[in-house]
Tab-separated table of C-alpha atoms and ligand atoms in Angstrom:
chain	number	residue	atom	x	y	z
A	1	MET	CA	131.314	100.886	93.071
A	2	THR	CA	127.918	102.322	93.967
A	3	VAL	CA	125.359	100.622	96.197
A	4	ARG	CA	121.919	100.377	94.574
A	5	ALA	CA	118.591	99.210	96.035
A	6	VAL	CA	117.286	96.579	93.615
A	7	VAL	CA	113.769	95.084	93.569
A	8	CYS	CA	114.050	91.343	94.279
A	9	GLY	CA	110.443	90.463	95.127
A	10	VAL	CA	106.928	91.829	94.681
A	11	GLY	CA	103.515	90.696	95.964
A	12	HIS	CA	100.024	91.910	96.704
A	13	TYR	CA	96.750	91.038	98.355
A	14	LEU	CA	93.204	92.213	97.679
A	15	PRO	CA	90.294	91.464	100.029
A	16	GLU	CA	87.690	89.068	98.623
A	17	ARG	CA	84.729	91.433	98.561
A	18	VAL	CA	84.436	93.257	95.230
A	19	VAL	CA	82.170	96.310	95.169
A	20	PRO	CA	81.085	97.370	91.664
A	21	ASN	CA	80.101	101.006	91.025
A	22	ALA	CA	76.461	99.989	90.625
A	23	GLU	CA	76.315	99.029	94.324
A	24	PHE	CA	76.443	102.755	95.248
A	25	GLU	CA	73.382	103.518	93.093
A	26	ALA	CA	71.050	102.052	95.747
A	27	SER	CA	72.048	104.519	98.487
A	28	LEU	CA	73.448	107.576	96.656
A	29	GLU	CA	72.496	109.865	93.800
A	30	THR	CA	75.248	108.521	91.568
A	31	SER	CA	75.694	106.158	88.629
A	32	ASP	CA	78.158	103.647	87.283
A	33	GLU	CA	78.400	105.882	84.197
A	34	TRP	CA	79.375	109.013	86.229
A	35	ILE	CA	82.010	107.158	88.249
A	36	ARG	CA	83.517	105.442	85.182
A	37	THR	CA	83.695	108.535	82.997
A	38	ARG	CA	84.839	111.056	85.666
A	39	THR	CA	87.351	108.758	87.414
A	40	GLY	CA	88.048	105.546	85.421
A	41	ILE	CA	87.029	103.410	88.411
A	42	GLU	CA	84.739	100.399	87.774
A	43	ARG	CA	85.039	98.428	91.029
A	44	ARG	CA	87.066	98.266	94.236
A	45	HIS	CA	87.716	95.748	97.016
A	46	PHE	CA	86.571	96.292	100.610
A	47	ALA	CA	88.095	94.447	103.561
A	48	ALA	CA	85.875	92.128	105.627
A	49	ASP	CA	84.773	93.506	109.025
A	50	ASP	CA	87.370	91.403	110.847
A	51	GLN	CA	90.258	92.225	108.456
A	52	THR	CA	92.723	94.917	109.505
A	53	THR	CA	95.373	96.803	107.560
A	54	SER	CA	98.140	94.640	109.056
A	55	ASP	CA	96.238	91.497	107.918
A	56	LEU	CA	96.272	92.759	104.321
A	57	ALA	CA	99.902	93.874	104.668
A	58	LEU	CA	100.933	90.458	105.981
A	59	ARG	CA	99.386	88.662	102.975
A	60	ALA	CA	101.197	91.010	100.565
A	61	ALA	CA	104.471	90.626	102.504
A	62	LYS	CA	104.288	86.828	102.354
A	63	ALA	CA	103.665	86.984	98.596
A	64	ALA	CA	106.691	89.279	98.116
A	65	LEU	CA	108.917	87.000	100.233
A	66	ALA	CA	107.782	83.968	98.188
A	67	ASP	CA	108.448	85.870	94.948
A	68	ALA	CA	111.978	86.718	96.161
A	69	GLY	CA	112.629	83.203	97.496
A	70	LEU	CA	113.420	84.697	100.925
A	71	THR	CA	112.213	84.262	104.504
A	72	ALA	CA	111.572	86.897	107.177
A	73	ASP	CA	115.011	86.132	108.668
A	74	ASP	CA	116.580	87.577	105.513
A	75	LEU	CA	115.058	91.018	106.186
A	76	ASP	CA	116.701	93.880	108.092
A	77	ALA	CA	113.730	96.227	108.159
A	78	ILE	CA	110.049	96.701	107.338
A	79	ILE	CA	108.554	100.043	106.355
A	80	LEU	CA	104.770	100.052	106.128
A	81	ALA	CA	103.220	103.053	104.390
A	82	THR	CA	99.675	103.564	105.666
A	83	SER	CA	97.235	106.180	106.942
A	84	THR	CA	94.827	103.536	108.264
A	85	ALA	CA	96.880	101.543	110.772
A	86	ASP	CA	95.093	98.980	112.996
A	87	LEU	CA	95.655	100.954	116.224
A	88	THR	CA	96.946	104.380	117.215
A	89	PHE	CA	100.015	102.450	118.365
A	90	PRO	CA	101.977	100.208	118.119
A	91	SER	CA	102.679	100.434	114.405
A	92	ALA	CA	101.060	98.038	111.961
A	93	ALA	CA	104.603	97.323	110.734
A	94	THR	CA	105.552	95.729	114.070
A	95	MET	CA	102.383	93.604	113.873
A	96	VAL	CA	103.536	92.356	110.452
A	97	GLN	CA	107.033	91.786	111.864
A	98	ALA	CA	105.610	89.620	114.664
A	99	ALA	CA	103.263	87.693	112.351
A	100	LEU	CA	106.154	86.946	109.975
A	101	GLY	CA	108.188	85.615	112.917
A	102	MET	CA	110.946	88.182	112.269
A	103	LYS	CA	112.896	88.432	115.517
A	104	SER	CA	115.662	90.844	114.505
A	105	GLY	CA	115.814	94.145	112.648
A	106	PHE	CA	113.256	96.924	112.987
A	107	ALA	CA	109.845	97.913	111.644
A	108	PHE	CA	107.930	101.178	111.507
A	109	ASP	CA	104.946	102.843	109.834
A	110	LEU	CA	105.294	105.828	107.540
A	111	GLN	CA	102.390	108.196	106.947
A	112	ALA	CA	102.344	110.339	103.805
A	113	VAL	CA	98.812	109.427	102.667
A	114	CYS	CA	98.711	108.571	98.941
A	115	ALA	CA	102.396	109.470	98.523
A	116	GLY	CA	103.247	107.009	101.323
A	117	PHE	CA	104.687	104.276	99.133
A	118	VAL	CA	106.945	106.662	97.216
A	119	TYR	CA	108.138	108.141	100.549
A	120	ALA	CA	108.733	104.613	101.923
A	121	MET	CA	110.739	103.576	98.841
A	122	ALA	CA	112.876	106.732	99.168
A	123	ASN	CA	113.515	105.980	102.855
A	124	ALA	CA	114.336	102.311	102.195
A	125	ASN	CA	116.691	103.400	99.406
A	126	ALA	CA	118.460	105.826	101.771
A	127	MET	CA	118.864	103.091	104.411
A	128	ILE	CA	120.311	100.687	101.855
A	129	ILE	CA	122.771	103.083	100.227
A	130	SER	CA	123.941	104.311	103.658
A	131	GLY	CA	124.665	100.699	104.704
A	132	GLN	CA	122.081	100.681	107.526
A	133	ALA	CA	120.170	97.807	105.937
A	134	GLN	CA	120.795	95.204	103.254
A	135	ARG	CA	117.208	94.135	102.643
A	136	VAL	CA	114.072	96.168	103.322
A	137	LEU	CA	110.463	95.048	102.946
A	138	VAL	CA	108.429	98.060	101.783
A	139	ILE	CA	104.654	97.693	102.088
A	140	GLY	CA	101.747	99.945	101.170
A	141	ALA	CA	98.523	98.803	102.872
A	142	GLU	CA	95.220	100.529	103.526
A	143	THR	CA	91.653	100.028	104.713
A	144	PHE	CA	90.278	103.365	103.491
A	145	SER	CA	86.746	101.900	103.636
A	146	ARG	CA	86.967	102.514	107.417
A	147	ILE	CA	87.363	106.304	107.054
A	148	LEU	CA	84.802	106.958	104.319
A	149	ASP	CA	81.569	108.883	104.750
A	150	PHE	CA	79.164	106.645	102.826
A	151	THR	CA	76.674	109.517	102.504
A	152	ASP	CA	79.216	111.688	100.610
A	153	ARG	CA	79.082	110.739	96.916
A	154	THR	CA	82.042	113.004	96.114
A	155	THR	CA	84.464	110.805	98.094
A	156	CYS	CA	83.104	107.359	99.040
A	157	VAL	CA	82.956	106.049	95.449
A	158	LEU	CA	86.667	106.718	94.905
A	159	PHE	CA	88.520	104.565	97.422
A	160	GLY	CA	89.269	100.887	98.034
A	161	ASP	CA	91.265	98.557	100.301
A	162	GLY	CA	94.332	96.437	99.525
A	163	ALA	CA	98.050	95.932	100.018
A	164	GLY	CA	101.178	95.621	97.916
A	165	ALA	CA	104.761	94.884	98.923
A	166	VAL	CA	108.243	95.141	97.446
A	167	ILE	CA	111.559	93.811	98.745
A	168	LEU	CA	114.580	95.984	98.044
A	169	GLU	CA	118.082	94.576	98.442
A	170	ALA	CA	121.578	96.034	98.200
A	171	ALA	CA	123.475	95.371	94.980
A	172	THR	CA	126.559	96.949	93.477
A	173	GLY	CA	126.341	99.129	90.415
A	174	LYS	CA	128.681	101.327	88.409
A	175	GLY	CA	127.059	104.565	89.475
A	176	THR	CA	125.553	105.201	86.030
A	177	SER	CA	121.975	105.337	84.780
A	178	GLU	CA	122.552	101.855	83.319
A	179	ASP	CA	122.578	100.340	86.837
A	180	ARG	CA	119.661	98.205	87.985
A	181	GLY	CA	117.734	99.430	91.037
A	182	ILE	CA	116.605	102.822	92.294
A	183	LEU	CA	118.308	105.560	90.264
A	184	ALA	CA	116.660	108.635	91.816
A	185	THR	CA	113.951	109.795	94.202
A	186	ASP	CA	112.232	113.165	94.597
A	187	LEU	CA	110.018	114.116	97.575
A	188	HIS	CA	107.975	117.226	98.390
A	189	SER	CA	105.287	118.417	100.764
A	190	ASP	CA	103.401	121.659	101.328
A	191	GLY	CA	101.391	121.748	104.540
A	192	THR	CA	99.578	124.961	103.608
A	193	HIS	CA	97.205	122.888	101.442
A	194	ARG	CA	96.052	120.556	104.204
A	195	ASN	CA	92.398	121.598	103.791
A	196	LEU	CA	92.272	120.038	100.300
A	197	LEU	CA	92.344	116.482	101.658
A	198	TYR	CA	92.134	115.479	105.295
A	199	VAL	CA	90.365	113.275	107.828
A	200	ASP	CA	88.242	115.264	110.295
A	201	GLY	CA	89.242	113.329	113.403
A	202	GLY	CA	92.266	112.114	115.316
A	203	VAL	CA	93.774	111.288	118.684
A	204	SER	CA	94.564	114.820	119.832
A	205	THR	CA	91.501	116.531	118.339
A	206	THR	CA	88.236	114.594	118.432
A	207	GLY	CA	89.513	111.343	119.892
A	208	THR	CA	87.771	109.522	117.032
A	209	SER	CA	89.182	108.339	113.707
A	210	GLY	CA	87.004	110.725	111.628
A	211	VAL	CA	86.051	110.598	107.949
A	212	LEU	CA	87.782	111.683	104.761
A	213	LYS	CA	87.060	115.160	103.362
A	214	MET	CA	88.309	116.235	99.948
A	215	GLN	CA	88.115	119.258	97.668
A	216	GLY	CA	88.441	117.124	94.523
A	217	PRO	CA	88.545	119.725	91.723
A	218	GLU	CA	91.173	121.899	93.531
A	219	LEU	CA	93.310	118.842	94.298
A	220	PHE	CA	93.004	117.750	90.688
A	221	LYS	CA	94.722	120.970	89.507
A	222	HIS	CA	97.640	120.501	91.934
A	223	ALA	CA	97.996	116.846	90.925
A	224	VAL	CA	98.416	117.412	87.199
A	225	ILE	CA	101.072	120.116	87.710
A	226	LYS	CA	103.015	118.618	90.637
A	227	LEU	CA	103.166	115.037	89.336
A	228	ALA	CA	104.721	116.108	86.023
A	229	GLU	CA	107.194	118.369	87.890
A	230	THR	CA	108.362	115.627	90.275
A	231	ALA	CA	108.578	113.088	87.435
A	232	LEU	CA	110.845	115.390	85.434
A	233	ALA	CA	112.926	116.191	88.546
A	234	SER	CA	113.636	112.541	89.384
A	235	LEU	CA	114.335	111.705	85.741
A	236	GLU	CA	116.857	114.547	85.616
A	237	LYS	CA	118.515	113.331	88.842
A	238	ALA	CA	118.732	109.852	87.274
A	239	GLY	CA	120.340	111.292	84.115
A	240	LEU	CA	117.441	110.119	81.949
A	241	SER	CA	114.923	111.816	79.687
A	242	PRO	CA	111.181	111.002	79.502
A	243	ASP	CA	111.632	109.195	76.173
A	244	GLN	CA	113.860	106.660	77.955
A	245	LEU	CA	110.981	105.615	80.227
A	246	ASP	CA	109.445	102.218	79.562
A	247	TRP	CA	106.689	102.336	82.188
A	248	ILE	CA	104.879	104.817	84.378
A	249	VAL	CA	103.437	103.109	87.482
A	250	PRO	CA	101.325	105.982	88.834
A	251	HIS	CA	99.254	106.430	91.961
A	252	GLN	CA	95.807	105.289	90.849
A	253	ALA	CA	93.503	108.195	91.766
A	254	ASN	CA	91.880	109.359	88.537
A	255	ILE	CA	92.326	108.304	84.895
A	256	ARG	CA	92.284	111.948	83.806
A	257	ILE	CA	95.192	112.815	86.161
A	258	ILE	CA	97.126	109.728	85.015
A	259	SER	CA	96.660	110.409	81.291
A	260	GLY	CA	97.365	114.143	81.788
A	261	THR	CA	100.701	113.332	83.446
A	262	ALA	CA	101.635	110.785	80.743
A	263	LYS	CA	100.811	113.371	78.073
A	264	LYS	CA	103.029	115.988	79.750
A	265	LEU	CA	105.882	113.448	79.690
A	266	GLY	CA	105.194	112.705	75.999
A	267	LEU	CA	104.245	109.070	76.623
A	268	SER	CA	101.253	107.181	75.255
A	269	MET	CA	98.959	105.232	77.583
A	270	ASP	CA	100.601	102.008	76.283
A	271	HIS	CA	103.431	102.841	78.704
A	272	VAL	CA	101.174	103.303	81.737
A	273	VAL	CA	100.217	100.590	84.242
A	274	LEU	CA	96.493	100.978	84.998
A	275	THR	CA	94.748	99.106	87.805
A	276	LEU	CA	92.430	101.939	88.837
A	277	GLN	CA	89.455	100.297	87.092
A	278	ASP	CA	89.688	97.230	89.348
A	279	HIS	CA	91.138	98.637	92.600
A	280	GLY	CA	89.910	102.258	92.895
A	281	ASN	CA	92.179	104.588	94.864
A	282	THR	CA	93.888	102.485	97.547
A	283	SER	CA	96.104	105.383	98.712
A	284	ALA	CA	99.584	104.129	99.756
A	285	ALA	CA	98.766	100.640	98.448
A	286	SER	CA	97.968	101.723	94.898
A	287	ILE	CA	101.496	101.794	93.422
A	288	PRO	CA	102.728	98.469	94.855
A	289	LEU	CA	99.383	96.878	93.871
A	290	ALA	CA	99.858	98.171	90.314
A	291	LEU	CA	103.499	97.086	90.290
A	292	SER	CA	102.701	93.575	91.477
A	293	THR	CA	99.728	93.173	89.127
A	294	ALA	CA	101.811	94.288	86.119
A	295	LYS	CA	104.706	92.038	87.112
A	296	ALA	CA	102.354	89.047	87.387
A	297	GLU	CA	101.148	89.865	83.852
A	298	GLY	CA	104.786	89.736	82.645
A	299	LYS	CA	104.801	93.407	81.626
A	300	PHE	CA	108.264	94.379	82.919
A	301	LYS	CA	111.460	93.176	81.197
A	302	PRO	CA	114.882	93.260	82.889
A	303	GLY	CA	116.631	96.569	82.246
A	304	GLN	CA	113.444	98.555	81.642
A	305	VAL	CA	113.046	101.954	83.320
A	306	LEU	CA	110.023	102.533	85.601
A	307	LEU	CA	108.710	105.784	87.060
A	308	MET	CA	106.463	105.756	90.130
A	309	GLU	CA	104.694	108.996	91.067
A	310	ALA	CA	102.059	109.944	93.628
A	311	ILE	CA	100.339	112.877	95.344
A	312	GLY	CA	98.003	112.938	98.305
A	313	GLY	CA	96.994	114.580	101.556
A	314	GLY	CA	99.480	117.012	103.068
A	315	LEU	CA	99.884	117.854	100.313
A	316	ALA	CA	102.700	115.338	99.939
A	317	TRP	CA	104.018	114.165	96.593
A	318	GLY	CA	107.046	112.593	94.963
A	319	SER	CA	108.485	110.083	92.523
A	320	VAL	CA	110.962	107.233	92.165
A	321	VAL	CA	112.870	106.183	89.043
A	322	LEU	CA	114.227	102.653	88.954
A	323	ARG	CA	115.658	100.203	86.474
A	324	TRP	CA	113.952	96.794	86.700
B	1	ACO	N1	78.093	110.834	91.297
B	1	ACO	C1	77.404	111.746	90.592
B	1	ACO	N2	77.718	113.055	90.613
B	1	ACO	C2	78.745	113.424	91.378
B	1	ACO	C3	79.510	112.517	92.126
B	1	ACO	C4	79.136	111.169	92.069
B	1	ACO	N3	79.794	110.213	92.745
B	1	ACO	N4	80.480	113.191	92.762
B	1	ACO	C5	80.342	114.482	92.440
B	1	ACO	N5	79.287	114.635	91.594
B	1	ACO	C6	78.771	115.863	91.007
B	1	ACO	C7	79.141	117.091	91.800
B	1	ACO	O1	78.254	117.297	92.878
B	1	ACO	C8	79.027	118.161	90.742
B	1	ACO	O2	77.687	118.481	90.563
B	1	ACO	P1	77.234	120.027	90.337
B	1	ACO	O3	77.914	120.422	89.052
B	1	ACO	O4	75.754	119.937	90.270
B	1	ACO	O5	77.767	120.780	91.535
B	1	ACO	C9	79.497	117.446	89.460
B	1	ACO	O6	79.360	116.040	89.727
B	1	ACO	C10	80.952	117.742	89.129
B	1	ACO	O7	81.724	117.571	90.312
B	1	ACO	P2	83.258	117.855	90.394
B	1	ACO	O8	83.715	117.656	91.804
B	1	ACO	O9	83.558	119.145	89.695
B	1	ACO	O10	83.782	116.635	89.488
B	1	ACO	P3	85.210	116.395	88.939
B	1	ACO	O11	85.109	116.228	87.488
B	1	ACO	O12	86.221	117.353	89.480
B	1	ACO	O13	85.556	114.955	89.553
B	1	ACO	C11	86.900	113.997	91.302
B	1	ACO	C12	85.642	114.792	90.956
B	1	ACO	C13	86.769	112.629	90.639
B	1	ACO	C14	86.977	113.825	92.803
B	1	ACO	C15	88.145	114.718	90.769
B	1	ACO	O14	88.106	116.056	91.147
B	1	ACO	C16	89.457	114.131	91.261
B	1	ACO	O15	89.828	113.024	90.910
B	1	ACO	N6	90.224	114.898	92.050
B	1	ACO	C17	91.546	114.500	92.510
B	1	ACO	C18	91.516	113.354	93.480
B	1	ACO	C19	92.941	113.017	93.868
B	1	ACO	O16	93.851	113.098	93.078
B	1	ACO	N7	93.179	112.692	95.106
B	1	ACO	C20	94.595	112.557	95.471
B	1	ACO	C21	94.926	111.397	96.084
B	1	ACO	S1	93.787	110.868	97.299
B	1	ACO	C22	94.645	110.735	98.808
B	1	ACO	O17	95.681	111.306	99.028
B	1	ACO	C23	93.972	109.979	99.907
């Protein structure tokens, strides 16, 4: 018998305010047409001034618990992937824990920028298969609107706010690729590329939160190569080939990166979950938002194979293969 981490609930939350591309035309030399054609983004959501990352995370967590038919008492742990936590400390995850009324177990934040959700799923999987936890709530939540330079057209039009959550629970499998649940994970980072995407502030440098800086075209080249490599690596670990994939649920950064990766795996865009047009790049929240949106649309059938892949600041990147 093999222990597998199976998805038993999914949920998401998007702030009310929708910002269409055209809204940037008033203050920047940009256009809806440029943003759509170069990125695939049409609109994004921005959190209200009084909404924090843990507020968004809490709404997504409650939706995932309702979807699973569980309460906070059924959870052993919360991992919240974010780079935009409410405070320097304590973690946003412990704020969610308190707001859910969860009195036992443990909660912590995980920071791997846009790869955060994939890293969090890999960590939750490791805790479940080692027996440390039976049920883990994995959340990706961000308020990237708070770290954008709204005078920089090369970055501020790309990002949005939101949260998505998944509950993983222990189940027994046969130890084959036919099992339901997480079949393989693959994580990487390379800190020598930190200048490609970073925030120019922090506690031990400027003492301020700073704003996002990105060398988009250079990052683009890394993304197309590294995402296909990690996808193939996790598929191999799972004992599957790309033609056995039913769905790619990618990090939603750029339509050209997403379609380039699908092409390298030999899959048509019919097999790709796309929410980029409506959400923009929500960093660690983008994959669980896409997952939850697609599930609500009835896209996934039991037994189908899903690949999640992401790359972001660090550079940090990775992938997860799971059977629904
Ligand atoms: N509106 C109009 N023109 C613009 C805009 C804009 N919003 N932004 C840039 N331009 C201009 C540039 O100034 C440049 O003009 P120039 O030729 O006169 O110098 C021209 O458009 C082309 O700019 P590029 O930067 O070469 O455009 P590119 O096609 O590379 O697209 C983009 C830029 C969308 C950022 C792309 O490079 C990209 O998606 N990169 C990867 C992003 C990514 O994957 N991030 C990872 C995750 S994010 C995370 O971890 C937080």
